[in-house]
Phi, psi and omega in degrees: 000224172205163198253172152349298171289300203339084177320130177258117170226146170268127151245134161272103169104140193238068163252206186306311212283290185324295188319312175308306200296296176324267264257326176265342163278328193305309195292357182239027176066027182252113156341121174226131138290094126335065190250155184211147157289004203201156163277005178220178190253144198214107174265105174289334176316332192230040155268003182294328155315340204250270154007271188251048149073029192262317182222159175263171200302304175326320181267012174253312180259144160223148188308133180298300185317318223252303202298325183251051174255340161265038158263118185257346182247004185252120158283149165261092215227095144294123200190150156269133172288127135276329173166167190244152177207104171275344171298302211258348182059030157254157184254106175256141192244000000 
């Protein structure tokens, strides 16, 4: 797992750019903090499909947790950011 040295990062927001970044720092030993406001992932182009009963929500969305159950160094945190202070290195929710 990872100790104290582990490098640590926040990615804010689980879209396509979030999701990538957790998953490519993780494979380079990096501690990731996952945050979203919401707990699952979402491909918006076809919800319109979704819409008029073309798909169910399940073939749109997936659990963030589900997408990053083999990232043993990607934490998953649902919340809305208040803000970031990259100085004092903290994240507020």
């Amino acid at each position: 797992m990872s100790d104290d040295r582990t490098p640590t990062a926040v990615v804010v927001g689980a879209g396509f750019a979030g999701i990538g970044a957790a998953h490519e720092l993780a494979k380079h030993g990096v501690r990731v903090v996952l945050v979203d406001r919401n707990d699952y992932h979402q491909f918006q182009p076809l919800l319109y499909q979704v819409a008029t009963a073309g798909l169910a929500r399940s073939d749109v969305a997936a659990s963030l947790r589900t997408l990053m159950r083999r990232q043993e160094l990607v934490d998953v945190k649902a919340a809305d950011v208040a803000s970031v202070d990259p100085e004092g290195r903290r994240v507020t929710a």
